[in-house]
Coordinates of C-alpha atoms in Angstrom, one line a residue:
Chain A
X1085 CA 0.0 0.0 0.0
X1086 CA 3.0 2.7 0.9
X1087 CA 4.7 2.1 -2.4
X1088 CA 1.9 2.9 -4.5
X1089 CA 1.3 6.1 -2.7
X1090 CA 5.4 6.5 -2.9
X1091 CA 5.8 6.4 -7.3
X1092 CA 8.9 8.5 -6.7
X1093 CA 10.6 5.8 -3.9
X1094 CA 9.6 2.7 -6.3
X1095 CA 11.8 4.4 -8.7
X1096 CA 14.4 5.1 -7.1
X1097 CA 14.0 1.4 -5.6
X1098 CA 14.2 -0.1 -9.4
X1099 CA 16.4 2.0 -10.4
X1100 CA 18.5 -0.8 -13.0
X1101 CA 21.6 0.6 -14.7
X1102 CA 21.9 2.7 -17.7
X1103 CA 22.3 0.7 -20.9
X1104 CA 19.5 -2.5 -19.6
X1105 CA 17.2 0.6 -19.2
X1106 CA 17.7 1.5 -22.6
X1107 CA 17.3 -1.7 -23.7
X1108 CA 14.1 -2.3 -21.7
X1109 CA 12.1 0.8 -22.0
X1110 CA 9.4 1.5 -23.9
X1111 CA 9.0 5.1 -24.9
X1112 CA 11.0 6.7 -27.6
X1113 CA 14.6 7.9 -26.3
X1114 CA 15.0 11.7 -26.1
X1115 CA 18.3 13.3 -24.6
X1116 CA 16.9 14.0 -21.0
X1117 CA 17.9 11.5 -19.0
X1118 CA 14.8 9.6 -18.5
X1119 CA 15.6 7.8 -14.9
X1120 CA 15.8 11.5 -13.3
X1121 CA 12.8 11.5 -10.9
X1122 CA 12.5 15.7 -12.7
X1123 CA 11.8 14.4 -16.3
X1124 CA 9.5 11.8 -15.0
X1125 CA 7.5 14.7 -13.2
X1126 CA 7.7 16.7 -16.4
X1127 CA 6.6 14.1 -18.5
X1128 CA 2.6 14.5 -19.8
X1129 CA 0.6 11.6 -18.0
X1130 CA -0.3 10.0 -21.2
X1131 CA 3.5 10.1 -22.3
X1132 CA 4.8 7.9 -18.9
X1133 CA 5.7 4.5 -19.0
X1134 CA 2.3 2.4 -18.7
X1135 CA 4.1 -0.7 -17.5
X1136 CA 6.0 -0.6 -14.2
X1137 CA 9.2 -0.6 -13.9
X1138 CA 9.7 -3.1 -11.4
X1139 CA 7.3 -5.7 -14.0
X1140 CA 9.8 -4.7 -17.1
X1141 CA 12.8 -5.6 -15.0
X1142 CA 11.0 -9.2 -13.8
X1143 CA 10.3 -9.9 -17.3
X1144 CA 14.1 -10.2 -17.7
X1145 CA 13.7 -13.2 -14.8
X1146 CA 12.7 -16.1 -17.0
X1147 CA 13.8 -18.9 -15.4
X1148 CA 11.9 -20.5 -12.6
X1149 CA 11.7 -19.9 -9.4
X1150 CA 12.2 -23.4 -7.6
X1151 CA 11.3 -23.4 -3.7
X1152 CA 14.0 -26.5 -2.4
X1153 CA 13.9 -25.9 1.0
X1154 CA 10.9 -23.2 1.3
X1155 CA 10.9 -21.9 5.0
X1156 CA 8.9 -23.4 7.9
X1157 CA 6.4 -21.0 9.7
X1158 CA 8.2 -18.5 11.3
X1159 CA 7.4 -18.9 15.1
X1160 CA 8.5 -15.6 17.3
X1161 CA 9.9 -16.0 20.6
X1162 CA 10.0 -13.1 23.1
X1163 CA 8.9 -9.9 21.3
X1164 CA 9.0 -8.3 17.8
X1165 CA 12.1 -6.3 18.9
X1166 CA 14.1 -8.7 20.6
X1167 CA 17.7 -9.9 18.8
X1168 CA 18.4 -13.0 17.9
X1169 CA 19.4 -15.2 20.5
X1170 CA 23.5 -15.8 20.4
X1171 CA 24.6 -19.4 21.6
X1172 CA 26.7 -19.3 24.7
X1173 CA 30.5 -18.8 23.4
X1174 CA 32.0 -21.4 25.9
X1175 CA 34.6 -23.2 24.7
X1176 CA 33.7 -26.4 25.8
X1177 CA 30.4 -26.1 22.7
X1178 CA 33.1 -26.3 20.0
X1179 CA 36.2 -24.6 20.6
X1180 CA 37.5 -28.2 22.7
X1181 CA 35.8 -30.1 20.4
X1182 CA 37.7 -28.7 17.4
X1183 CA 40.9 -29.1 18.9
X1184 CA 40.3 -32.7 19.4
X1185 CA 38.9 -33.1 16.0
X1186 CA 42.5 -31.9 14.9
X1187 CA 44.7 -33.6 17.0
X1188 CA 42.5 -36.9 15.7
X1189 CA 43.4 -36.2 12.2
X1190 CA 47.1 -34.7 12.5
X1191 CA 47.7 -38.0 14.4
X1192 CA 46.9 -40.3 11.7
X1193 CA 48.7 -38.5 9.2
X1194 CA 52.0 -40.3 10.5
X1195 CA 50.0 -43.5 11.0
X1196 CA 49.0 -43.6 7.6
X1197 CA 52.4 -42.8 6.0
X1198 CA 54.0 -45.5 8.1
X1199 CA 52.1 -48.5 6.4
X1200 CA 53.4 -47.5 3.0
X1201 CA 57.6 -47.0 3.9
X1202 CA 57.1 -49.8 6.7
X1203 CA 55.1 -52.3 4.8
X1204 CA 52.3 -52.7 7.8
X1205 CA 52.1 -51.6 11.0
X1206 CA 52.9 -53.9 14.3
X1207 CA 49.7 -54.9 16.7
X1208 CA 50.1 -52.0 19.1
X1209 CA 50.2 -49.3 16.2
X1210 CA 47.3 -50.6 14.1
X1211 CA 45.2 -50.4 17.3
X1212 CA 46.0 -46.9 17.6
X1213 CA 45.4 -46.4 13.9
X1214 CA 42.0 -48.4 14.0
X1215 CA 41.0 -46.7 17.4
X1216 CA 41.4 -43.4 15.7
X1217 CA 39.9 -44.3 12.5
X1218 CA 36.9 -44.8 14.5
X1219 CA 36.8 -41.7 16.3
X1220 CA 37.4 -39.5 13.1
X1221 CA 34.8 -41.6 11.0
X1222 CA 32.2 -41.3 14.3
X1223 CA 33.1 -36.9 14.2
X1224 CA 32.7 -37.0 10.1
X1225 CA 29.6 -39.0 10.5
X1226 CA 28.3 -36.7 13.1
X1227 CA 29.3 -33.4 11.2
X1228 CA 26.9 -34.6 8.4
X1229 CA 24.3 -35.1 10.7
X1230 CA 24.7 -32.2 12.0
X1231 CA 24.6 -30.6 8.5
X1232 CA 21.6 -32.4 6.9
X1233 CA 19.2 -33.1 9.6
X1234 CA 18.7 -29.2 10.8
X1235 CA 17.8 -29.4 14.8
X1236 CA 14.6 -27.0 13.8
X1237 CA 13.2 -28.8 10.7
X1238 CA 13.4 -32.3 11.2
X1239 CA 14.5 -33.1 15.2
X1240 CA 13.4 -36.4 15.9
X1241 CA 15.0 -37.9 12.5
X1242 CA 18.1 -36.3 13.6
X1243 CA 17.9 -37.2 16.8
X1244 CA 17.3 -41.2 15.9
X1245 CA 20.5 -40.2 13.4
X1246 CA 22.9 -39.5 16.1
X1247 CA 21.8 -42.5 18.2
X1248 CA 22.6 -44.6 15.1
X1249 CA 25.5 -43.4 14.5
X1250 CA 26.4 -44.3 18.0
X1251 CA 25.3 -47.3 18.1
X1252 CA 27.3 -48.1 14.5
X1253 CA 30.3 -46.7 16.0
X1254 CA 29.8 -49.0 18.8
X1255 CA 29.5 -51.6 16.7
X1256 CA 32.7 -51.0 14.6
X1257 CA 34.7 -50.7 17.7
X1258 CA 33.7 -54.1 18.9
X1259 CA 34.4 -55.5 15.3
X1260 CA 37.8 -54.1 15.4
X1261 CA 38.7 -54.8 18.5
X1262 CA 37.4 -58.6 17.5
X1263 CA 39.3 -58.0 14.3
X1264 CA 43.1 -57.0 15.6
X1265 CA 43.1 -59.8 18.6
X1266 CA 41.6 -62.6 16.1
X1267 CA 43.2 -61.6 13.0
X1268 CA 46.4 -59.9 11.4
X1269 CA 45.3 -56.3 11.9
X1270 CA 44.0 -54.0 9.6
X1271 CA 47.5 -52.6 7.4
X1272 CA 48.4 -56.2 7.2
X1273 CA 45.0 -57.2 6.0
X1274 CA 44.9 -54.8 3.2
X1275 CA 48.7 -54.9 2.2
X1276 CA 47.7 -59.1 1.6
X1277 CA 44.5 -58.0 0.0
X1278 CA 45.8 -55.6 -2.3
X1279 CA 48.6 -57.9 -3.0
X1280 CA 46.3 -60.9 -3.8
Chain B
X1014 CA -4.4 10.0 -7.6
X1015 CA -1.6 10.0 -5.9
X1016 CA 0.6 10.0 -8.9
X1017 CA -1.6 13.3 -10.4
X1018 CA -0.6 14.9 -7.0
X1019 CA 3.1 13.9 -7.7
X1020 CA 2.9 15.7 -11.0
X1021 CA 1.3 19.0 -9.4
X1022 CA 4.1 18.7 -7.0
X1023 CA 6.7 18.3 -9.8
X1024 CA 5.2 21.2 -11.8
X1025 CA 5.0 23.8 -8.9
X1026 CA 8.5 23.0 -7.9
X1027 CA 9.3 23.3 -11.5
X1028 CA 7.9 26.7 -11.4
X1029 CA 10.3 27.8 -8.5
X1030 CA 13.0 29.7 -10.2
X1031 CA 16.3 28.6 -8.8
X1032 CA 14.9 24.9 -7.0
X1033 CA 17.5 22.5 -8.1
X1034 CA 20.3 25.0 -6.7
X1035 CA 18.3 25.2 -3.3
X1036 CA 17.8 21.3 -3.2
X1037 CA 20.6 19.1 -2.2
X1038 CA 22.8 17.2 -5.2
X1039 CA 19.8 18.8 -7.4
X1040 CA 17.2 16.4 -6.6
X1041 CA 13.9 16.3 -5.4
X1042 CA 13.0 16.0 -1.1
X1043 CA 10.9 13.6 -1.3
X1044 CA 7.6 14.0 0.5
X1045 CA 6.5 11.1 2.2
X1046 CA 2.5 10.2 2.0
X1047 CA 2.5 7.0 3.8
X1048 CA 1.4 7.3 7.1
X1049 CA 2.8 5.0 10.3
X1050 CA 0.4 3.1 12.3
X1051 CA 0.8 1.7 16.3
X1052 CA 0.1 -2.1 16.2
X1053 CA -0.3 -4.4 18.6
X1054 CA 1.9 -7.1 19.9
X1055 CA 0.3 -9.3 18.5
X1056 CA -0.2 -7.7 14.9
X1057 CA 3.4 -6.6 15.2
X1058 CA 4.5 -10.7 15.7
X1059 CA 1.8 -11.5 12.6
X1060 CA 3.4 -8.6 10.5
X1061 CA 7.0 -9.9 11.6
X1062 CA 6.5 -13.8 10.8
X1063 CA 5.0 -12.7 7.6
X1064 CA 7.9 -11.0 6.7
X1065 CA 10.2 -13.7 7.6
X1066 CA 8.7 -16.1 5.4
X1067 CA 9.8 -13.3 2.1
X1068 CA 13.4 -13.6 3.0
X1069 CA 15.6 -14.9 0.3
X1070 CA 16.5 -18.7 0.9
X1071 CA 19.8 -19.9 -0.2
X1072 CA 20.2 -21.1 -3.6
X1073 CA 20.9 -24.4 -5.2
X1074 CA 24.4 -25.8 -5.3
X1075 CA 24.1 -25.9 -9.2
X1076 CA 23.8 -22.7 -10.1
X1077 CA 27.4 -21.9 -9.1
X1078 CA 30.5 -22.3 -11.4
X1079 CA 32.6 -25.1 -10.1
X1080 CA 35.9 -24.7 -9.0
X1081 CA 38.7 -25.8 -8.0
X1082 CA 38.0 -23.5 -4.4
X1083 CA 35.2 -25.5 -3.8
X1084 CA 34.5 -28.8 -5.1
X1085 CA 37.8 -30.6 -3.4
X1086 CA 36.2 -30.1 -0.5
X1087 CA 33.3 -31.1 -1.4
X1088 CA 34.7 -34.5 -2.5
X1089 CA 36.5 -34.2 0.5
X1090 CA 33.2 -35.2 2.6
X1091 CA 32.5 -37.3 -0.1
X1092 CA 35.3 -39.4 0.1
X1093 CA 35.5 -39.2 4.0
X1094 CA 32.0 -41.0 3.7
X1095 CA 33.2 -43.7 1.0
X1096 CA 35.9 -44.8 3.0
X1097 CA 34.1 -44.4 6.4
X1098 CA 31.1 -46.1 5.4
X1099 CA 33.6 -49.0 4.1
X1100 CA 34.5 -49.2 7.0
X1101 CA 31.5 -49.4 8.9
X1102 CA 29.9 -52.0 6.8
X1103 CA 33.1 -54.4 6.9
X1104 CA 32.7 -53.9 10.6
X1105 CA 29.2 -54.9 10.6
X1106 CA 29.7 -57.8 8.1
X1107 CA 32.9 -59.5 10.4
X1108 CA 30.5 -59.3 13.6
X1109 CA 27.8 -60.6 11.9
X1110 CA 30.5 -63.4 9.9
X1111 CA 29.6 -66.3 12.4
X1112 CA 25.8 -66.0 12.9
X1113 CA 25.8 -65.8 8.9
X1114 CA 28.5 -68.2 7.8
X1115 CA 30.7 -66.0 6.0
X1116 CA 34.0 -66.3 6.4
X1117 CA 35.4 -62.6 6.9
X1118 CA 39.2 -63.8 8.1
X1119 CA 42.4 -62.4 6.2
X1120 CA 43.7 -65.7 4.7
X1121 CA 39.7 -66.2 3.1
X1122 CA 39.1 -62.9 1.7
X1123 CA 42.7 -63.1 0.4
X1124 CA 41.7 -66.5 -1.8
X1125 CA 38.5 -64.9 -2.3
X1126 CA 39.9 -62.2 -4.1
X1127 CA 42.6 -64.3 -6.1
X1128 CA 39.9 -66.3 -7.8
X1129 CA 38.7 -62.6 -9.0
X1130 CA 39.4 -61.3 -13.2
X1131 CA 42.0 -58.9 -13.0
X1132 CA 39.2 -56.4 -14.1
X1133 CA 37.3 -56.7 -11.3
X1134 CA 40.8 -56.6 -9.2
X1135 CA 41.3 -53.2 -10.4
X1136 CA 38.0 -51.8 -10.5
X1137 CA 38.0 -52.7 -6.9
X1138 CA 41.4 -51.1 -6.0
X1139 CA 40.6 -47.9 -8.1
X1140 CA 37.5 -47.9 -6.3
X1141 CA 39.3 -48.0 -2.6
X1142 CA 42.6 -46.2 -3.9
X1143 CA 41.3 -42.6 -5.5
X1144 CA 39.1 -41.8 -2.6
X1145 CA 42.3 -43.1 -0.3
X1146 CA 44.5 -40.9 -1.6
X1147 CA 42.3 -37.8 -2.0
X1148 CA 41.0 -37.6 1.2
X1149 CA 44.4 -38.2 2.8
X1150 CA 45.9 -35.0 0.4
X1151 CA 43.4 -33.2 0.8
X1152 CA 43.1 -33.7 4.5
X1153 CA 46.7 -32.3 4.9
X1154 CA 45.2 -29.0 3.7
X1155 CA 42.6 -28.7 5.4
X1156 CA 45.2 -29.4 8.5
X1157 CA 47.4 -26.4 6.9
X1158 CA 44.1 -24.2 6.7
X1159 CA 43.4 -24.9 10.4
X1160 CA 46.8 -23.7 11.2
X1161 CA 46.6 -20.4 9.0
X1162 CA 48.5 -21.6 6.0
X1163 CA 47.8 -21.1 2.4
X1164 CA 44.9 -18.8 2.3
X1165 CA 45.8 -16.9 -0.2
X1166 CA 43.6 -17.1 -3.3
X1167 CA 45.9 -18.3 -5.8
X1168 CA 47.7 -20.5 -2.9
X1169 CA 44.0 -22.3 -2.4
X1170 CA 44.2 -23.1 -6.3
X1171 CA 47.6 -24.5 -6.8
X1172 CA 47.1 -26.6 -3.3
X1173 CA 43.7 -28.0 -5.1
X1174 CA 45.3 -28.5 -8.1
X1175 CA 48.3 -30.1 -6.5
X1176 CA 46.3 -32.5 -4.4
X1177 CA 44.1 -33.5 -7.6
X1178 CA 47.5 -34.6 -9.5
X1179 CA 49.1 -36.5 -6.6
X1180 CA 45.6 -38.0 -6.3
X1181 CA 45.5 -39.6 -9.6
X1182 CA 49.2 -40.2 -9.9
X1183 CA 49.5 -42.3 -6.8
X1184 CA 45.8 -43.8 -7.3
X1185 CA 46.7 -45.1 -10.3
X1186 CA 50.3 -46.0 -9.1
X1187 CA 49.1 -48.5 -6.7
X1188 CA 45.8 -49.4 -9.2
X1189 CA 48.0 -51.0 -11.8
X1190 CA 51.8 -51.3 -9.9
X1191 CA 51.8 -50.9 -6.1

């Protein structure tokens, strides 16, 4: 309702640059420079653009509009004025966690290197290697949870996600433990695979 | 209307010898028509959630130009998940080996895989290898990111580019040699 009582702020609002506005418009050209809000005033009625601006430009906008993710209804907590809420910066919600994520991953860069000048590892390194491989497959797992399943759109499928994933993790530690006191450990299992 | 009263407006300023000196940068002072209105809470929350739902929602991943900035990590997830998931599911099937039957031990997967065509050999290691290899690479830079290092622009670019060439050098390496 404001804008159309405002013709001189729509304007200025749609205001595209100089040579698409040639392109688009459809009166004849004249040497006053037509976007000035002065030579729209002066211009006769009759003699103004009859389509809008705005609808000229979104001509120009032909492909379609696809709505992926369109939002949820909005629910307001607290009043209209109030900011958005900002998460407690404690380090102990990410800061620590990041860390550890790091120290995970620098630690099996050596671990992985080893296999390949060594040949495989011995017992007691593979079990570090496999206990680590499980901890940074369990953080990458979670990270996509975390990423895909947003907390506000869909909580209980994310919820039964992460308690998968836990229980998979779970899992694979007791397979692996199972694996490196029954069997030749994991370096030595591929080397003889890949060798086969 | 409204736009009829814009023109009388135009044309009596018009008529004002000496108005675009006296306005500032020569334009018009706009003069504002809309009125403001008290609401209450509750309008206000109405007016506010409506408003919310116009906000521009991010676009789809294909409408950007892909490059080498941003796919490798990409991949990199991609990858991580491959191997990860390999994992996960050889975990499940040695656990699950006994109840089932299957033998899952070294020395029976080993003969297993002998009796395979050499195709299906190297499909197999090409399959485990690239994803290996990339994610380990490309893991070391995301560890020198994390630490400050090679943020430059062009540094991001020859890093990706780097990683994408050791990838399929040492992937194929240990496909067809190693």
């Amino acid at each position: 309702m404001a804008s159309i009582m405002r013709p001189g702020l729509l304007r200025q609002a749609c205001q595209a640059p100089a040579a698409s506005q040639r392109m688009l418009s459809t009166f004849a050209s004249s040497s006053v420079k037509q976007s000035s809000p002065f030579a729209q005033h002066m211009r006769p009625a009759f003699a103004r653009s009859t389509i809008p601006k705005s609808t000229r430009i979104a001509a120009f906008h032909a492909t379609q509009r696809q709505q992926i993710l369109p939002p949820l209804p909005q629910r307001i907590e607290g009043t209209t004025n109030d900011p958005t809420p900002v998460p407690d910066p404690t380090p102990a919600h990410g800061s620590y966690h990041w860390t550890f994520e790091r120290i995970v991953s620098a630690g099996l860069v050596p671990l992985t290197i080893a296999p390949f000048a060594a040949g495989s590892l011995n017992p007691v390194t593979d079990s570090i290697l496999c206990a680590l491989l499980v901890v940074h497959s369990h953080i990458g797992f979670e990270s996509c949870i975390i990423d895909y399943f947003p907390k506000k759109r869909i909580p209980v499928i994310r919820n039964l996600a992460h308690w998968a994933l836990r229980v998979a993790t779970l899992t694979l530690g007791i397979a692996l433990y199972s694996f490196e006191t029954n069997d030749v450990g994991i370096t030595e299992a591929v080397k003889r695979l890949w060798h086969a | 209307m409204a736009s009829q009263r814009v023109f009388q407006l135009g044309l009596r300023r018009a008529a004002v010898p000496n108005f675009l000196k006296l306005q500032p940068a020569g334009r018009m002072v706009q003069r504002r028509l809309a009125a403001t209105d008290t609401v209450s809470q509750t309008t206000g929350q109405e007016i506010l959630a409506k408003q919310r739902l116009q906000r521009p929602v991010s676009p789809h991943l294909g409408i950007y130009k892909p490059q080498i900035t941003w796919l490798p990590s990409m991949f990199n997830r991609l990858t991580g998940v491959i191997l990860s998931g390999g994992l996960y599911l050889f975990g499940f099937a040695y656990l699950a080996a006994p109840t089932l039957g299957w033998h899952l031990e070294t020395p029976s997967m080993v003969a297993a895989v002998a009796s395979w065509p050499a195709f299906a050999k190297i499909s197999a290691k090409a399959f485990v290898a690239f994803p290996f290899f990339f994610h380990s690479l490309n893991g070391l830079r995301h560890l020198a990111w994390d630490l400050g290092i090679g943020f430059k622009n062009i540094t991001v670019i020859q890093s990706g580019w780097t990683v994408v060439g050791l990838t399929v050098a040492s992937a194929l390496y240990y496909t067809f040699i190693g």
